[in-house]
PDB file of C-alpha atoms in Angstrom:
ATOM      1  CA  UNK A 184      -4.741 -10.677 -23.323  1.00 27.00           C
ATOM      2  CA  UNK A 185      -4.124  -8.155 -20.547  1.00 37.00           C
ATOM      3  CA  UNK A 186      -1.199  -5.769 -20.860  1.00 42.00           C
ATOM      4  CA  UNK A 187       1.743  -7.004 -18.801  1.00 45.00           C
ATOM      5  CA  UNK A 188       2.932  -5.138 -15.724  1.00 52.00           C
ATOM      6  CA  UNK A 189       6.337  -4.825 -14.099  1.00 54.00           C
ATOM      7  CA  UNK A 190       4.720  -6.229 -10.971  1.00 60.00           C
ATOM      8  CA  UNK A 191       3.274  -9.414 -12.484  1.00 58.00           C
ATOM      9  CA  UNK A 192       5.996 -11.560 -10.888  1.00 65.00           C
ATOM     10  CA  UNK A 193       6.077  -9.654  -7.590  1.00 72.00           C
ATOM     11  CA  UNK A 194       2.535 -10.004  -6.260  1.00 78.00           C
ATOM     12  CA  UNK A 195       3.352 -12.392  -3.407  1.00 82.00           C
ATOM     13  CA  UNK A 196       6.383 -10.549  -1.992  1.00 84.00           C
ATOM     14  CA  UNK A 197       4.609  -7.206  -2.479  1.00 81.00           C
ATOM     15  CA  UNK A 198       1.626  -8.396  -0.441  1.00 83.00           C
ATOM     16  CA  UNK A 199       3.862  -9.771   2.312  1.00 87.00           C
ATOM     17  CA  UNK A 200       6.175  -6.809   2.792  1.00 86.00           C
ATOM     18  CA  UNK A 201       4.815  -3.440   1.717  1.00 92.00           C
ATOM     19  CA  UNK A 202       3.672  -1.100   4.514  1.00 95.00           C
ATOM     20  CA  UNK A 203       0.163   0.180   5.082  1.00 96.00           C
ATOM     21  CA  UNK A 204      -0.578   3.904   5.560  1.00 98.00           C
ATOM     22  CA  UNK A 205      -1.075   5.773   8.846  1.00 98.00           C
ATOM     23  CA  UNK A 206      -4.567   6.665  10.058  1.00 97.00           C
ATOM     24  CA  UNK A 207      -3.565  10.335  10.038  1.00 97.00           C
ATOM     25  CA  UNK A 208      -3.218  10.225   6.258  1.00 98.00           C
ATOM     26  CA  UNK A 209      -6.867   9.233   5.819  1.00 98.00           C
ATOM     27  CA  UNK A 210      -7.945  11.863   8.354  1.00 98.00           C
ATOM     28  CA  UNK A 211      -6.047  14.451   6.297  1.00 98.00           C
ATOM     29  CA  UNK A 212      -7.616  13.167   3.080  1.00 98.00           C
ATOM     30  CA  UNK A 213     -11.092  13.835   4.469  1.00 98.00           C
ATOM     31  CA  UNK A 214     -10.089  17.262   5.747  1.00 97.00           C
ATOM     32  CA  UNK A 215      -8.421  18.417   2.524  1.00 96.00           C
ATOM     33  CA  UNK A 216     -11.200  17.091   0.306  1.00 96.00           C
ATOM     34  CA  UNK A 217     -14.058  18.272   2.496  1.00 96.00           C
ATOM     35  CA  UNK A 218     -15.659  14.835   2.152  1.00 96.00           C
ATOM     36  CA  UNK A 219     -16.041  11.863   4.483  1.00 98.00           C
ATOM     37  CA  UNK A 220     -14.772   8.472   3.414  1.00 98.00           C
ATOM     38  CA  UNK A 221     -17.648   6.709   5.159  1.00 98.00           C
ATOM     39  CA  UNK A 222     -20.332   6.181   2.539  1.00 98.00           C
ATOM     40  CA  UNK A 223     -18.161   7.550  -0.273  1.00 98.00           C
ATOM     41  CA  UNK A 224     -17.525   5.747  -3.554  1.00 98.00           C
ATOM     42  CA  UNK A 225     -13.795   5.373  -4.196  1.00 98.00           C
ATOM     43  CA  UNK A 226     -11.832   4.192  -7.226  1.00 98.00           C
ATOM     44  CA  UNK A 227      -8.437   3.039  -5.983  1.00 98.00           C
ATOM     45  CA  UNK A 228      -6.291   2.956  -9.127  1.00 98.00           C
ATOM     46  CA  UNK A 229      -3.044   1.027  -9.441  1.00 95.00           C
ATOM     47  CA  UNK A 230      -4.301  -0.796  -6.373  1.00 96.00           C
ATOM     48  CA  UNK A 231      -1.676  -3.541  -6.455  1.00 93.00           C
ATOM     49  CA  UNK A 232      -2.444  -6.194  -3.851  1.00 94.00           C
ATOM     50  CA  UNK A 233      -5.055  -4.006  -2.154  1.00 96.00           C
ATOM     51  CA  UNK A 234      -3.168  -2.416   0.745  1.00 96.00           C
ATOM     52  CA  UNK A 235      -4.787   1.003   0.358  1.00 98.00           C
ATOM     53  CA  UNK A 236      -8.082  -0.449  -0.926  1.00 98.00           C
ATOM     54  CA  UNK A 237      -8.590  -2.399   2.297  1.00 98.00           C
ATOM     55  CA  UNK A 238      -7.782   0.624   4.463  1.00 98.00           C
ATOM     56  CA  UNK A 239     -10.248   2.793   2.521  1.00 98.00           C
ATOM     57  CA  UNK A 240     -12.882   0.057   2.866  1.00 98.00           C
ATOM     58  CA  UNK A 241     -12.236  -0.096   6.621  1.00 98.00           C
ATOM     59  CA  UNK A 242     -13.058   3.622   6.717  1.00 98.00           C
ATOM     60  CA  UNK A 243     -16.530   2.843   5.381  1.00 98.00           C
ATOM     61  CA  UNK A 244     -15.948   3.603   1.699  1.00 98.00           C
ATOM     62  CA  UNK A 245     -17.369   1.544  -1.161  1.00 98.00           C
ATOM     63  CA  UNK A 246     -14.123   0.769  -2.981  1.00 98.00           C
ATOM     64  CA  UNK A 247     -13.522  -0.357  -6.538  1.00 98.00           C
ATOM     65  CA  UNK A 248      -9.891  -1.385  -6.990  1.00 98.00           C
ATOM     66  CA  UNK A 249      -8.488  -0.877 -10.497  1.00 98.00           C
ATOM     67  CA  UNK A 250      -5.302  -2.787 -11.335  1.00 96.00           C
ATOM     68  CA  UNK A 251      -3.473  -3.598 -14.571  1.00 92.00           C
ATOM     69  CA  UNK A 252      -1.575  -6.684 -13.370  1.00 91.00           C
ATOM     70  CA  UNK A 253      -3.649  -9.862 -13.298  1.00 92.00           C
ATOM     71  CA  UNK A 254      -1.466 -11.566 -10.628  1.00 92.00           C
ATOM     72  CA  UNK A 255      -1.721  -8.459  -8.428  1.00 91.00           C
ATOM     73  CA  UNK A 256      -5.479  -8.375  -8.930  1.00 94.00           C
ATOM     74  CA  UNK A 257      -5.837 -12.045  -7.986  1.00 93.00           C
ATOM     75  CA  UNK A 258      -3.837 -11.403  -4.799  1.00 93.00           C
ATOM     76  CA  UNK A 259      -6.040  -8.395  -4.031  1.00 96.00           C
ATOM     77  CA  UNK A 260      -9.283 -10.327  -4.478  1.00 96.00           C
ATOM     78  CA  UNK A 261      -8.085 -13.165  -2.243  1.00 95.00           C
ATOM     79  CA  UNK A 262      -7.218 -10.783   0.607  1.00 94.00           C
ATOM     80  CA  UNK A 263      -9.836  -8.035   0.297  1.00 96.00           C
ATOM     81  CA  UNK A 264     -13.399  -9.137   1.101  1.00 96.00           C
ATOM     82  CA  UNK A 265     -15.872  -6.354   0.430  1.00 97.00           C
ATOM     83  CA  UNK A 266     -13.640  -4.582  -2.097  1.00 98.00           C
ATOM     84  CA  UNK A 267     -14.725  -4.573  -5.739  1.00 97.00           C
ATOM     85  CA  UNK A 268     -12.004  -5.251  -8.296  1.00 97.00           C
ATOM     86  CA  UNK A 269     -11.661  -4.624 -12.038  1.00 97.00           C
ATOM     87  CA  UNK A 270      -8.767  -4.879 -14.436  1.00 96.00           C
ATOM     88  CA  UNK A 271      -7.840  -1.558 -16.017  1.00 95.00           C
ATOM     89  CA  UNK A 272      -5.485   1.398 -16.038  1.00 94.00           C
ATOM     90  CA  UNK A 273      -5.614   5.107 -15.251  1.00 95.00           C
ATOM     91  CA  UNK A 274      -5.436   5.907 -18.954  1.00 92.00           C
ATOM     92  CA  UNK A 275      -8.829   4.285 -19.618  1.00 93.00           C
ATOM     93  CA  UNK A 276     -10.774   3.853 -16.389  1.00 96.00           C
ATOM     94  CA  UNK A 277     -13.521   1.192 -16.639  1.00 96.00           C
ATOM     95  CA  UNK A 278     -15.942   3.434 -14.727  1.00 97.00           C
ATOM     96  CA  UNK A 279     -18.966   5.551 -15.563  1.00 97.00           C
ATOM     97  CA  UNK A 280     -18.839   9.328 -15.829  1.00 97.00           C
ATOM     98  CA  UNK A 281     -19.303  11.180 -12.505  1.00 97.00           C
ATOM     99  CA  UNK A 282     -19.598   7.903 -10.587  1.00 98.00           C
ATOM    100  CA  UNK A 283     -17.109   8.263  -7.697  1.00 98.00           C
ATOM    101  CA  UNK A 284     -16.334  10.721  -4.902  1.00 98.00           C
ATOM    102  CA  UNK A 285     -12.596   9.950  -4.773  1.00 98.00           C
ATOM    103  CA  UNK A 286      -9.983   8.610  -7.155  1.00 98.00           C
ATOM    104  CA  UNK A 287      -6.944   7.460  -5.202  1.00 98.00           C
ATOM    105  CA  UNK A 288      -3.452   6.418  -6.283  1.00 97.00           C
ATOM    106  CA  UNK A 289      -1.390   4.838  -3.511  1.00 96.00           C
ATOM    107  CA  UNK A 290       2.255   4.503  -4.504  1.00 92.00           C
ATOM    108  CA  UNK A 291       1.099   4.584  -8.140  1.00 92.00           C
ATOM    109  CA  UNK A 292       0.709   8.048  -9.684  1.00 92.00           C
ATOM    110  CA  UNK A 293       4.302   8.057 -10.967  1.00 87.00           C
ATOM    111  CA  UNK A 294       3.409   5.239 -13.384  1.00 86.00           C
ATOM    112  CA  UNK A 295       0.681   7.169 -15.228  1.00 89.00           C
ATOM    113  CA  UNK A 296       0.728   9.492 -18.221  1.00 89.00           C
ATOM    114  CA  UNK A 297      -0.899  12.659 -16.803  1.00 90.00           C
ATOM    115  CA  UNK A 298      -2.088  13.808 -20.233  1.00 89.00           C
ATOM    116  CA  UNK A 299      -4.205  10.642 -20.455  1.00 92.00           C
ATOM    117  CA  UNK A 300      -4.947   9.970 -16.789  1.00 93.00           C
ATOM    118  CA  UNK A 301      -6.065  13.410 -15.580  1.00 93.00           C
ATOM    119  CA  UNK A 302      -8.952  13.742 -18.077  1.00 93.00           C
ATOM    120  CA  UNK A 303     -10.040  10.218 -17.106  1.00 95.00           C
ATOM    121  CA  UNK A 304      -9.908  11.060 -13.397  1.00 95.00           C
ATOM    122  CA  UNK A 305     -11.963  14.206 -13.935  1.00 93.00           C
ATOM    123  CA  UNK A 306     -14.422  12.274 -16.097  1.00 96.00           C
ATOM    124  CA  UNK A 307     -15.251   9.699 -13.411  1.00 97.00           C
ATOM    125  CA  UNK A 308     -15.225  12.089 -10.440  1.00 96.00           C
ATOM    126  CA  UNK A 309     -18.465  13.615  -9.253  1.00 97.00           C
ATOM    127  CA  UNK A 310     -18.551  17.442  -9.067  1.00 95.00           C
ATOM    128  CA  UNK A 311     -16.598  18.402  -5.956  1.00 94.00           C
ATOM    129  CA  UNK A 312     -14.874  15.028  -5.828  1.00 96.00           C
ATOM    130  CA  UNK A 313     -11.151  14.677  -5.267  1.00 96.00           C
ATOM    131  CA  UNK A 314      -8.043  13.057  -6.683  1.00 96.00           C
ATOM    132  CA  UNK A 315      -5.727  11.846  -3.900  1.00 97.00           C
ATOM    133  CA  UNK A 316      -2.192  10.565  -4.447  1.00 96.00           C
ATOM    134  CA  UNK A 317      -0.049   9.279  -1.610  1.00 96.00           C
ATOM    135  CA  UNK A 318       3.310   7.654  -1.028  1.00 95.00           C
ATOM    136  CA  UNK A 319       5.236   6.199   1.881  1.00 95.00           C
ATOM    137  CA  UNK A 320       8.649   7.864   1.592  1.00 92.00           C
ATOM    138  CA  UNK A 321      11.463   6.252   3.644  1.00 91.00           C
ATOM    139  CA  UNK A 322      13.408   8.609   5.892  1.00 90.00           C
ATOM    140  CA  UNK A 323      16.522   8.954   3.757  1.00 84.00           C
ATOM    141  CA  UNK A 324      18.910  10.067   6.518  1.00 88.00           C
ATOM    142  CA  UNK A 325      18.113   7.237   8.932  1.00 91.00           C
ATOM    143  CA  UNK A 326      21.493   5.615   9.764  1.00 92.00           C
ATOM    144  CA  UNK A 327      20.453   2.212   8.426  1.00 92.00           C
ATOM    145  CA  UNK A 328      19.374   3.792   5.111  1.00 91.00           C
ATOM    146  CA  UNK A 329      22.646   5.637   4.446  1.00 90.00           C
ATOM    147  CA  UNK A 330      24.139   4.607   1.129  1.00 91.00           C
ATOM    148  CA  UNK A 331      21.193   2.391   0.204  1.00 92.00           C
ATOM    149  CA  UNK A 332      20.208   4.382  -2.889  1.00 89.00           C
ATOM    150  CA  UNK A 333      23.765   4.315  -4.212  1.00 92.00           C
ATOM    151  CA  UNK A 334      23.959   0.567  -3.627  1.00 93.00           C
ATOM    152  CA  UNK A 335      20.720   0.092  -5.569  1.00 92.00           C
ATOM    153  CA  UNK A 336      22.091   2.166  -8.462  1.00 92.00           C
ATOM    154  CA  UNK A 337      25.221   0.027  -8.513  1.00 93.00           C
ATOM    155  CA  UNK A 338      23.133  -3.158  -8.434  1.00 93.00           C
ATOM    156  CA  UNK A 339      20.902  -2.225 -11.368  1.00 91.00           C
ATOM    157  CA  UNK A 340      23.427  -0.143 -13.300  1.00 89.00           C
ATOM    158  CA  UNK A 341      21.747   3.253 -13.087  1.00 87.00           C
ATOM    159  CA  UNK A 342      18.555   4.967 -11.964  1.00 82.00           C
ATOM    160  CA  UNK A 343      15.435   2.860 -11.426  1.00 75.00           C
ATOM    161  CA  UNK A 344      12.572   3.195 -13.894  1.00 65.00           C
ATOM    162  CA  UNK A 345       9.860   5.075 -11.993  1.00 59.00           C
ATOM    163  CA  UNK A 346       7.546   5.946 -14.827  1.00 56.00           C
ATOM    164  CA  UNK A 347       7.307   9.749 -14.835  1.00 53.00           C
ATOM    165  CA  UNK A 348      10.073   9.906 -12.182  1.00 46.00           C
ATOM    166  CA  UNK A 349       7.947  11.636  -9.548  1.00 44.00           C
ATOM    167  CA  UNK A 350       9.349   9.371  -6.841  1.00 46.00           C
ATOM    168  CA  UNK A 351      12.857   8.651  -8.110  1.00 53.00           C
ATOM    169  CA  UNK A 352      15.289   7.587  -5.397  1.00 56.00           C
ATOM    170  CA  UNK A 353      16.413  11.059  -4.373  1.00 55.00           C
ATOM    171  CA  UNK A 354      13.332  13.115  -5.342  1.00 62.00           C
ATOM    172  CA  UNK A 355      10.354  14.333  -3.382  1.00 68.00           C
ATOM    173  CA  UNK A 356       6.845  13.253  -4.493  1.00 74.00           C
ATOM    174  CA  UNK A 357       4.786  15.529  -6.663  1.00 74.00           C
ATOM    175  CA  UNK A 358       1.567  15.319  -8.661  1.00 84.00           C
ATOM    176  CA  UNK A 359       2.165  16.246 -12.284  1.00 78.00           C
ATOM    177  CA  UNK A 360      -1.231  17.133 -13.788  1.00 82.00           C
ATOM    178  CA  UNK A 361      -0.039  18.264 -17.210  1.00 74.00           C
ATOM    179  CA  UNK A 362      -1.737  20.124 -20.055  1.00 68.00           C
ATOM    180  CA  UNK A 363      -4.736  22.333 -19.383  1.00 67.00           C
ATOM    181  CA  UNK A 364      -5.070  20.976 -15.832  1.00 72.00           C
ATOM    182  CA  UNK A 365      -1.574  22.018 -14.710  1.00 79.00           C
ATOM    183  CA  UNK A 366      -2.881  25.007 -12.717  1.00 83.00           C
ATOM    184  CA  UNK A 367      -5.276  23.082 -10.479  1.00 85.00           C
ATOM    185  CA  UNK A 368      -4.111  23.558  -6.864  1.00 90.00           C
ATOM    186  CA  UNK A 369      -2.572  20.583  -5.058  1.00 91.00           C
ATOM    187  CA  UNK A 370      -3.091  20.505  -1.274  1.00 94.00           C
ATOM    188  CA  UNK A 371      -0.299  18.630   0.504  1.00 94.00           C
ATOM    189  CA  UNK A 372       0.113  17.067   3.960  1.00 96.00           C
ATOM    190  CA  UNK A 373       3.027  14.967   5.241  1.00 95.00           C
ATOM    191  CA  UNK A 374       2.797  12.617   8.209  1.00 95.00           C
ATOM    192  CA  UNK A 375       5.767  11.028   9.992  1.00 96.00           C
ATOM    193  CA  UNK A 376       5.293   7.449  11.175  1.00 97.00           C
ATOM    194  CA  UNK A 377       7.225   4.216  11.634  1.00 97.00           C
ATOM    195  CA  UNK A 378       6.811   0.450  11.853  1.00 96.00           C
ATOM    196  CA  UNK A 379       9.028  -2.273  13.327  1.00 97.00           C
ATOM    197  CA  UNK A 380       9.541  -5.422  11.270  1.00 97.00           C
ATOM    198  CA  UNK A 381      11.896  -8.437  11.286  1.00 97.00           C
ATOM    199  CA  UNK A 382      15.035  -8.171   9.154  1.00 97.00           C
ATOM    200  CA  UNK A 383      13.705 -10.796   6.750  1.00 96.00           C
ATOM    201  CA  UNK A 384      10.536  -8.736   6.307  1.00 95.00           C
ATOM    202  CA  UNK A 385      12.695  -5.799   5.273  1.00 95.00           C
ATOM    203  CA  UNK A 386      14.661  -8.005   2.859  1.00 95.00           C
ATOM    204  CA  UNK A 387      11.386  -9.159   1.303  1.00 94.00           C
ATOM    205  CA  UNK A 388      10.403  -5.498   0.914  1.00 92.00           C
ATOM    206  CA  UNK A 389      13.578  -4.897  -1.106  1.00 92.00           C
ATOM    207  CA  UNK A 390      12.749  -7.919  -3.261  1.00 90.00           C
ATOM    208  CA  UNK A 391       9.295  -6.440  -4.024  1.00 86.00           C
ATOM    209  CA  UNK A 392      10.790  -3.490  -5.913  1.00 85.00           C
ATOM    210  CA  UNK A 393      10.186  -3.538  -9.651  1.00 78.00           C
ATOM    211  CA  UNK A 394      13.713  -2.323 -10.348  1.00 83.00           C
ATOM    212  CA  UNK A 395      15.355  -5.449  -8.875  1.00 84.00           C
ATOM    213  CA  UNK A 396      13.148  -7.948 -10.724  1.00 81.00           C
ATOM    214  CA  UNK A 397      15.539  -8.157 -13.690  1.00 85.00           C
ATOM    215  CA  UNK A 398      18.730  -8.544 -11.657  1.00 91.00           C
ATOM    216  CA  UNK A 399      20.551 -11.835 -12.164  1.00 93.00           C
ATOM    217  CA  UNK A 400      19.532 -14.141  -9.256  1.00 92.00           C
ATOM    218  CA  UNK A 401      23.104 -14.770  -8.053  1.00 95.00           C
ATOM    219  CA  UNK A 402      23.907 -11.055  -7.982  1.00 94.00           C
ATOM    220  CA  UNK A 403      20.655 -10.266  -6.220  1.00 94.00           C
ATOM    221  CA  UNK A 404      21.257 -12.958  -3.601  1.00 96.00           C
ATOM    222  CA  UNK A 405      24.742 -11.593  -2.879  1.00 96.00           C
ATOM    223  CA  UNK A 406      23.326  -8.056  -2.627  1.00 96.00           C
ATOM    224  CA  UNK A 407      20.619  -9.169  -0.201  1.00 96.00           C
ATOM    225  CA  UNK A 408      23.185 -11.008   1.930  1.00 97.00           C
ATOM    226  CA  UNK A 409      25.186  -7.782   2.257  1.00 96.00           C
ATOM    227  CA  UNK A 410      22.038  -5.785   3.056  1.00 96.00           C
ATOM    228  CA  UNK A 411      21.038  -8.334   5.679  1.00 97.00           C
ATOM    229  CA  UNK A 412      24.451  -8.053   7.372  1.00 97.00           C
ATOM    230  CA  UNK A 413      24.259  -4.240   7.214  1.00 96.00           C
ATOM    231  CA  UNK A 414      20.802  -4.236   8.829  1.00 97.00           C
ATOM    232  CA  UNK A 415      21.917  -6.583  11.601  1.00 97.00           C
ATOM    233  CA  UNK A 416      24.843  -4.264  12.366  1.00 97.00           C
ATOM    234  CA  UNK A 417      22.269  -1.538  13.139  1.00 96.00           C
ATOM    235  CA  UNK A 418      19.582  -3.789  14.632  1.00 97.00           C
ATOM    236  CA  UNK A 419      21.314  -6.683  16.480  1.00 98.00           C
ATOM    237  CA  UNK A 420      17.965  -7.905  17.827  1.00 98.00           C
ATOM    238  CA  UNK A 421      16.803  -8.527  14.259  1.00 98.00           C
ATOM    239  CA  UNK A 422      13.964  -5.986  14.374  1.00 98.00           C
ATOM    240  CA  UNK A 423      14.222  -3.085  11.907  1.00 97.00           C
ATOM    241  CA  UNK A 424      12.594   0.267  12.685  1.00 97.00           C
ATOM    242  CA  UNK A 425      11.445   1.631   9.316  1.00 95.00           C
ATOM    243  CA  UNK A 426      10.735   5.368   9.462  1.00 96.00           C
ATOM    244  CA  UNK A 427       8.518   6.966   6.837  1.00 95.00           C
ATOM    245  CA  UNK A 428       6.961  10.238   5.787  1.00 95.00           C
ATOM    246  CA  UNK A 429       3.511   9.589   4.324  1.00 96.00           C
ATOM    247  CA  UNK A 430       3.034  12.222   1.596  1.00 95.00           C
ATOM    248  CA  UNK A 431      -0.521  13.081   0.537  1.00 96.00           C
ATOM    249  CA  UNK A 432      -1.544  15.374  -2.307  1.00 95.00           C
ATOM    250  CA  UNK A 433      -5.215  16.189  -2.934  1.00 96.00           C
ATOM    251  CA  UNK A 434      -6.706  17.893  -5.985  1.00 94.00           C
ATOM    252  CA  UNK A 435     -10.383  18.838  -5.930  1.00 93.00           C
ATOM    253  CA  UNK A 436     -12.443  18.544  -9.108  1.00 90.00           C
ATOM    254  CA  UNK A 437     -13.702  21.991 -10.202  1.00 81.00           C
TER     255      UNK A 437
END
């Protein structure tokens, strides 16, 4: 039986609401790694419903998506023609040694144990290949976001569980490599971008968060009603402008 994932029950809302990544992020990935995505072999780990996997495939890469959650993987396969998919985790990648040019983690590195994952990443990367981790970070000081993190803490009774805490609510992303790999240089680029979505799309995005999945349904419904009213006070036309900073960190294999 496959190991369970926090996202097993969230595959549908995750697929419907989570944002993609800006083209500039993939341009920066090629520049920082010194390798083109077109024709490259990519392992996209913690691939979820395939958002990043599809974008990498559209850039001409041969992508193998690696995901621990069976429901997420089923959603990915149904929406991602041309993308290979295997069940597995970063701690034990189901890939051959020196078989890929890139190992990517989109919105996922904070769930791994670096002491286990980094040796696995280096094992499957070809010489000169690259580890790339990226996150969409909401613009925290946007007026419609003010107080949101505190409201989430009140809802769930504390800080969300973010694995190794690299993207906790009020923290900047970082790539923790750990152990004997801690001194490998991390090359970082940030890209500002935005998308405009209906209020209900934004509400679905909130529902896709692992840290709200255990909230009592009545309490969650009341919370979402208040969030909906708050959003409409800022966006009376019902269209929310979500502003992000796409954070990319790239580590080249020695």
